[in-house]
Amino acid sequence: MTPFLLTDRLRLRQPGIGDAARMAEFLGNFAVSGNLARVPHPYTLQHAEDWLGTWRAGARPENARFVIELPGEGAIGQIGMHARDGQAVIGYWLGEPYWGQGYMTEAMDTVIGWYFSASGADQLISGVFHFNMASLAIQQKLGFVETGRSRVYCQARGETLEHIDTELTREAFDVHAARQTVNKKLA
């Protein structure tokens, strides 16, 4: 079951139908949807409601979804896993008004820590389109490494694009987490 997680500034919780309007607002922005493989553009309230209707509580860790909620403002983004070829793939997005403030790094760090403790998995895979260097920087901060390049279809753009494939091992994440603990103690 997807738990309720807290960070210093955020709440990470299961998605609900009440999140549809905020999802449609943020994913309706091509600056957001154009960076994602599986999101159409334009993205409507009906798309959000349909997607939220597929969510079932009690998902296994490799299929967990989290809404990123900023207290006092509501949902500002989402992180989710889906199983592909026996591996968990993590994807994420954040509403453009919240970019550049460290929210996604904070949320991803917490969700990935939960994922590795809740599953027996030794790795998590992800990636970004070749032009999304901000997202790649987030992954690199967390210990992801590039494993290759592929071609992935982007629904919002209606074309197949170069994709930087990445992977995070449990061992690399543990090193990252240990570094974070030391930095907090020194601060």
PDB file of C-alpha atoms in Angstrom, residues 14-185:
ATOM      1  CA  GLN A  14      -1.955   8.666  -2.604  1.00  0.00           C
ATOM      2  CA  PRO A  15      -3.678  10.424  -5.485  1.00  0.00           C
ATOM      3  CA  GLY A  16      -7.390  11.164  -5.312  1.00  0.00           C
ATOM      4  CA  ILE A  17     -10.082  12.493  -7.612  1.00  0.00           C
ATOM      5  CA  GLY A  18      -9.789  15.848  -5.829  1.00  0.00           C
ATOM      6  CA  ASP A  19      -6.370  16.250  -7.490  1.00  0.00           C
ATOM      7  CA  ALA A  20      -7.818  16.293 -11.020  1.00  0.00           C
ATOM      8  CA  ALA A  21      -8.112  20.075 -11.456  1.00  0.00           C
ATOM      9  CA  ARG A  22      -4.543  20.777 -10.314  1.00  0.00           C
ATOM     10  CA  MET A  23      -3.218  17.942 -12.482  1.00  0.00           C
ATOM     11  CA  ALA A  24      -5.058  19.294 -15.513  1.00  0.00           C
ATOM     12  CA  GLU A  25      -3.783  22.803 -14.807  1.00  0.00           C
ATOM     13  CA  PHE A  26      -0.121  21.808 -14.539  1.00  0.00           C
ATOM     14  CA  LEU A  27      -0.053  19.052 -17.169  1.00  0.00           C
ATOM     15  CA  GLY A  28      -2.002  21.309 -19.535  1.00  0.00           C
ATOM     16  CA  ASN A  29       1.175  23.398 -19.719  1.00  0.00           C
ATOM     17  CA  PHE A  30       3.299  22.144 -22.634  1.00  0.00           C
ATOM     18  CA  ALA A  31       6.452  23.109 -20.704  1.00  0.00           C
ATOM     19  CA  VAL A  32       5.527  20.227 -18.358  1.00  0.00           C
ATOM     20  CA  SER A  33       3.767  17.703 -20.620  1.00  0.00           C
ATOM     21  CA  GLY A  34       6.360  18.126 -23.380  1.00  0.00           C
ATOM     22  CA  ASN A  35       8.963  16.574 -21.070  1.00  0.00           C
ATOM     23  CA  LEU A  36       6.913  13.429 -20.392  1.00  0.00           C
ATOM     24  CA  ALA A  37       6.525  10.308 -22.501  1.00  0.00           C
ATOM     25  CA  ARG A  38       3.022   9.193 -21.582  1.00  0.00           C
ATOM     26  CA  VAL A  39       1.098  12.473 -21.238  1.00  0.00           C
ATOM     27  CA  PRO A  40      -0.869  13.970 -24.148  1.00  0.00           C
ATOM     28  CA  HIS A  41      -1.134  17.648 -24.987  1.00  0.00           C
ATOM     29  CA  PRO A  42      -3.474  19.321 -24.561  1.00  0.00           C
ATOM     30  CA  TYR A  43      -4.114  17.647 -21.220  1.00  0.00           C
ATOM     31  CA  THR A  44      -7.666  18.124 -19.991  1.00  0.00           C
ATOM     32  CA  LEU A  45      -9.635  17.662 -16.801  1.00  0.00           C
ATOM     33  CA  GLN A  46     -11.126  14.515 -18.380  1.00  0.00           C
ATOM     34  CA  HIS A  47      -7.616  13.097 -18.916  1.00  0.00           C
ATOM     35  CA  ALA A  48      -6.833  13.716 -15.236  1.00  0.00           C
ATOM     36  CA  GLU A  49     -10.091  12.159 -14.048  1.00  0.00           C
ATOM     37  CA  ASP A  50      -9.593   9.123 -16.304  1.00  0.00           C
ATOM     38  CA  TRP A  51      -6.023   8.626 -15.081  1.00  0.00           C
ATOM     39  CA  LEU A  52      -7.031   9.028 -11.433  1.00  0.00           C
ATOM     40  CA  GLY A  53      -9.796   6.481 -12.022  1.00  0.00           C
ATOM     41  CA  THR A  54      -7.151   3.836 -12.778  1.00  0.00           C
ATOM     42  CA  TRP A  55      -5.547   4.189  -9.359  1.00  0.00           C
ATOM     43  CA  ARG A  56      -6.235   1.469  -6.825  1.00  0.00           C
ATOM     44  CA  ALA A  57      -5.077   1.672  -3.232  1.00  0.00           C
ATOM     45  CA  GLY A  58      -2.838  -1.158  -2.132  1.00  0.00           C
ATOM     46  CA  ALA A  59      -0.520  -1.090  -5.161  1.00  0.00           C
ATOM     47  CA  ARG A  60       2.766  -2.906  -4.822  1.00  0.00           C
ATOM     48  CA  PRO A  61       5.857  -0.672  -4.533  1.00  0.00           C
ATOM     49  CA  GLU A  62       6.702  -1.055  -8.244  1.00  0.00           C
ATOM     50  CA  ASN A  63       3.286   0.437  -9.090  1.00  0.00           C
ATOM     51  CA  ALA A  64       3.014   3.069  -6.354  1.00  0.00           C
ATOM     52  CA  ARG A  65       1.952   6.645  -7.081  1.00  0.00           C
ATOM     53  CA  PHE A  66       2.441   9.721  -4.939  1.00  0.00           C
ATOM     54  CA  VAL A  67       0.959  13.170  -5.224  1.00  0.00           C
ATOM     55  CA  ILE A  68       3.425  15.846  -4.163  1.00  0.00           C
ATOM     56  CA  GLU A  69       1.496  18.254  -1.973  1.00  0.00           C
ATOM     57  CA  LEU A  70       2.741  21.591  -0.707  1.00  0.00           C
ATOM     58  CA  PRO A  71       0.830  22.350   2.505  1.00  0.00           C
ATOM     59  CA  GLY A  72      -1.410  25.363   2.034  1.00  0.00           C
ATOM     60  CA  GLU A  73      -1.310  25.091  -1.771  1.00  0.00           C
ATOM     61  CA  GLY A  74      -2.339  21.541  -2.670  1.00  0.00           C
ATOM     62  CA  ALA A  75      -0.968  19.163  -5.265  1.00  0.00           C
ATOM     63  CA  ILE A  76       2.046  20.505  -7.162  1.00  0.00           C
ATOM     64  CA  GLY A  77       3.267  17.355  -8.891  1.00  0.00           C
ATOM     65  CA  GLN A  78       3.431  13.606  -8.919  1.00  0.00           C
ATOM     66  CA  ILE A  79       5.885  10.708  -8.663  1.00  0.00           C
ATOM     67  CA  GLY A  80       4.962   7.223  -9.758  1.00  0.00           C
ATOM     68  CA  MET A  81       6.419   3.854 -10.540  1.00  0.00           C
ATOM     69  CA  HIS A  82       5.287   1.351 -13.100  1.00  0.00           C
ATOM     70  CA  ALA A  83       6.583  -2.123 -13.781  1.00  0.00           C
ATOM     71  CA  ARG A  84       8.238  -2.755 -17.141  1.00  0.00           C
ATOM     72  CA  ASP A  85      10.021  -5.981 -18.059  1.00  0.00           C
ATOM     73  CA  GLY A  86      10.337  -6.990 -14.400  1.00  0.00           C
ATOM     74  CA  GLN A  87      11.820  -3.661 -13.307  1.00  0.00           C
ATOM     75  CA  ALA A  88      10.327  -0.583 -11.704  1.00  0.00           C
ATOM     76  CA  VAL A  89      10.485   2.619 -13.742  1.00  0.00           C
ATOM     77  CA  ILE A  90      10.117   5.894 -11.847  1.00  0.00           C
ATOM     78  CA  GLY A  91       8.612   8.945 -13.498  1.00  0.00           C
ATOM     79  CA  TYR A  92       7.743  12.358 -12.139  1.00  0.00           C
ATOM     80  CA  TRP A  93       6.590  15.856 -12.928  1.00  0.00           C
ATOM     81  CA  LEU A  94       6.237  19.165 -11.120  1.00  0.00           C
ATOM     82  CA  GLY A  95       4.073  22.174 -11.956  1.00  0.00           C
ATOM     83  CA  GLU A  96       6.165  24.911 -13.590  1.00  0.00           C
ATOM     84  CA  PRO A  97       5.571  27.524 -10.836  1.00  0.00           C
ATOM     85  CA  TYR A  98       7.423  25.177  -8.447  1.00  0.00           C
ATOM     86  CA  TRP A  99      10.503  24.483 -10.589  1.00  0.00           C
ATOM     87  CA  GLY A 100      13.941  25.408  -9.302  1.00  0.00           C
ATOM     88  CA  GLN A 101      13.071  25.306  -5.597  1.00  0.00           C
ATOM     89  CA  GLY A 102      14.359  21.828  -4.747  1.00  0.00           C
ATOM     90  CA  TYR A 103      10.904  20.300  -4.300  1.00  0.00           C
ATOM     91  CA  MET A 104      11.405  17.458  -6.760  1.00  0.00           C
ATOM     92  CA  THR A 105      14.793  16.454  -5.365  1.00  0.00           C
ATOM     93  CA  GLU A 106      13.293  16.441  -1.855  1.00  0.00           C
ATOM     94  CA  ALA A 107      10.264  14.397  -2.929  1.00  0.00           C
ATOM     95  CA  MET A 108      12.238  11.935  -5.067  1.00  0.00           C
ATOM     96  CA  ASP A 109      14.772  11.354  -2.292  1.00  0.00           C
ATOM     97  CA  THR A 110      11.966  10.393   0.090  1.00  0.00           C
ATOM     98  CA  VAL A 111      10.013   8.231  -2.377  1.00  0.00           C
ATOM     99  CA  ILE A 112      13.134   6.378  -3.523  1.00  0.00           C
ATOM    100  CA  GLY A 113      14.151   5.716   0.088  1.00  0.00           C
ATOM    101  CA  TRP A 114      10.672   4.320   0.726  1.00  0.00           C
ATOM    102  CA  TYR A 115      10.773   2.235  -2.454  1.00  0.00           C
ATOM    103  CA  PHE A 116      14.070   0.550  -1.602  1.00  0.00           C
ATOM    104  CA  SER A 117      12.932  -0.180   1.953  1.00  0.00           C
ATOM    105  CA  ALA A 118       9.495  -1.466   0.851  1.00  0.00           C
ATOM    106  CA  SER A 119      10.699  -3.663  -2.010  1.00  0.00           C
ATOM    107  CA  GLY A 120      13.382  -6.236  -2.460  1.00  0.00           C
ATOM    108  CA  ALA A 121      14.568  -4.476  -5.593  1.00  0.00           C
ATOM    109  CA  ASP A 122      18.209  -3.664  -6.135  1.00  0.00           C
ATOM    110  CA  GLN A 123      17.625  -1.009  -8.791  1.00  0.00           C
ATOM    111  CA  LEU A 124      15.224   1.542 -10.176  1.00  0.00           C
ATOM    112  CA  ILE A 125      15.264   2.799 -13.746  1.00  0.00           C
ATOM    113  CA  SER A 126      14.276   6.109 -15.261  1.00  0.00           C
ATOM    114  CA  GLY A 127      15.443   8.548 -17.883  1.00  0.00           C
ATOM    115  CA  VAL A 128      14.823  11.885 -19.523  1.00  0.00           C
ATOM    116  CA  PHE A 129      14.442  13.284 -23.000  1.00  0.00           C
ATOM    117  CA  HIS A 130      17.796  14.589 -24.234  1.00  0.00           C
ATOM    118  CA  PHE A 131      16.773  18.246 -23.765  1.00  0.00           C
ATOM    119  CA  ASN A 132      15.598  17.920 -20.139  1.00  0.00           C
ATOM    120  CA  MET A 133      18.866  18.633 -18.355  1.00  0.00           C
ATOM    121  CA  ALA A 134      17.146  19.933 -15.194  1.00  0.00           C
ATOM    122  CA  SER A 135      15.487  16.556 -14.666  1.00  0.00           C
ATOM    123  CA  LEU A 136      18.732  14.738 -15.409  1.00  0.00           C
ATOM    124  CA  ALA A 137      20.478  16.904 -12.785  1.00  0.00           C
ATOM    125  CA  ILE A 138      17.915  15.825 -10.177  1.00  0.00           C
ATOM    126  CA  GLN A 139      18.570  12.191 -10.994  1.00  0.00           C
ATOM    127  CA  GLN A 140      22.327  12.642 -10.836  1.00  0.00           C
ATOM    128  CA  LYS A 141      22.064  14.303  -7.398  1.00  0.00           C
ATOM    129  CA  LEU A 142      20.282  11.170  -6.184  1.00  0.00           C
ATOM    130  CA  GLY A 143      22.865   8.748  -7.624  1.00  0.00           C
ATOM    131  CA  PHE A 144      21.332   7.783 -10.980  1.00  0.00           C
ATOM    132  CA  VAL A 145      23.830   7.065 -13.745  1.00  0.00           C
ATOM    133  CA  GLU A 146      23.377   7.057 -17.498  1.00  0.00           C
ATOM    134  CA  THR A 147      23.103   3.548 -18.936  1.00  0.00           C
ATOM    135  CA  GLY A 148      22.566   4.382 -22.587  1.00  0.00           C
ATOM    136  CA  ARG A 149      20.430   6.159 -25.125  1.00  0.00           C
ATOM    137  CA  SER A 150      17.190   5.032 -26.701  1.00  0.00           C
ATOM    138  CA  ARG A 151      14.317   6.424 -28.719  1.00  0.00           C
ATOM    139  CA  VAL A 152      11.046   7.041 -26.838  1.00  0.00           C
ATOM    140  CA  TYR A 153       7.732   8.308 -28.142  1.00  0.00           C
ATOM    141  CA  CYS A 154       6.517  11.561 -26.547  1.00  0.00           C
ATOM    142  CA  GLN A 155       2.709  11.798 -26.733  1.00  0.00           C
ATOM    143  CA  ALA A 156       2.614  15.551 -26.135  1.00  0.00           C
ATOM    144  CA  ARG A 157       5.049  16.229 -28.984  1.00  0.00           C
ATOM    145  CA  GLY A 158       3.726  13.469 -31.237  1.00  0.00           C
ATOM    146  CA  GLU A 159       7.193  12.235 -32.106  1.00  0.00           C
ATOM    147  CA  THR A 160       9.911   9.792 -31.116  1.00  0.00           C
ATOM    148  CA  LEU A 161      12.828  11.503 -29.404  1.00  0.00           C
ATOM    149  CA  GLU A 162      16.288  10.705 -28.109  1.00  0.00           C
ATOM    150  CA  HIS A 163      16.052   9.541 -24.503  1.00  0.00           C
ATOM    151  CA  ILE A 164      18.829   9.332 -21.908  1.00  0.00           C
ATOM    152  CA  ASP A 165      18.290   6.072 -20.009  1.00  0.00           C
ATOM    153  CA  THR A 166      19.307   6.033 -16.337  1.00  0.00           C
ATOM    154  CA  GLU A 167      19.526   3.607 -13.447  1.00  0.00           C
ATOM    155  CA  LEU A 168      19.836   3.915  -9.689  1.00  0.00           C
ATOM    156  CA  THR A 169      21.113   0.972  -7.683  1.00  0.00           C
ATOM    157  CA  ARG A 170      20.264   0.433  -4.054  1.00  0.00           C
ATOM    158  CA  GLU A 171      23.990   0.641  -3.282  1.00  0.00           C
ATOM    159  CA  ALA A 172      24.391   4.033  -5.015  1.00  0.00           C
ATOM    160  CA  PHE A 173      21.315   5.374  -3.233  1.00  0.00           C
ATOM    161  CA  ASP A 174      22.651   4.163   0.130  1.00  0.00           C
ATOM    162  CA  VAL A 175      25.873   6.093  -0.548  1.00  0.00           C
ATOM    163  CA  HIS A 176      23.790   9.183  -1.396  1.00  0.00           C
ATOM    164  CA  ALA A 177      21.693   8.779   1.779  1.00  0.00           C
ATOM    165  CA  ALA A 178      24.808   8.391   3.946  1.00  0.00           C
ATOM    166  CA  ARG A 179      26.264  11.584   2.439  1.00  0.00           C
ATOM    167  CA  GLN A 180      23.014  13.422   3.182  1.00  0.00           C
ATOM    168  CA  THR A 181      23.105  12.279   6.815  1.00  0.00           C
ATOM    169  CA  VAL A 182      26.679  13.506   7.220  1.00  0.00           C
ATOM    170  CA  ASN A 183      25.829  16.863   5.604  1.00  0.00           C
ATOM    171  CA  LYS A 184      22.844  17.354   7.956  1.00  0.00           C
ATOM    172  CA  LYS A 185      25.032  16.638  10.989  1.00  0.00           C
TER     173      LYS A 185
END
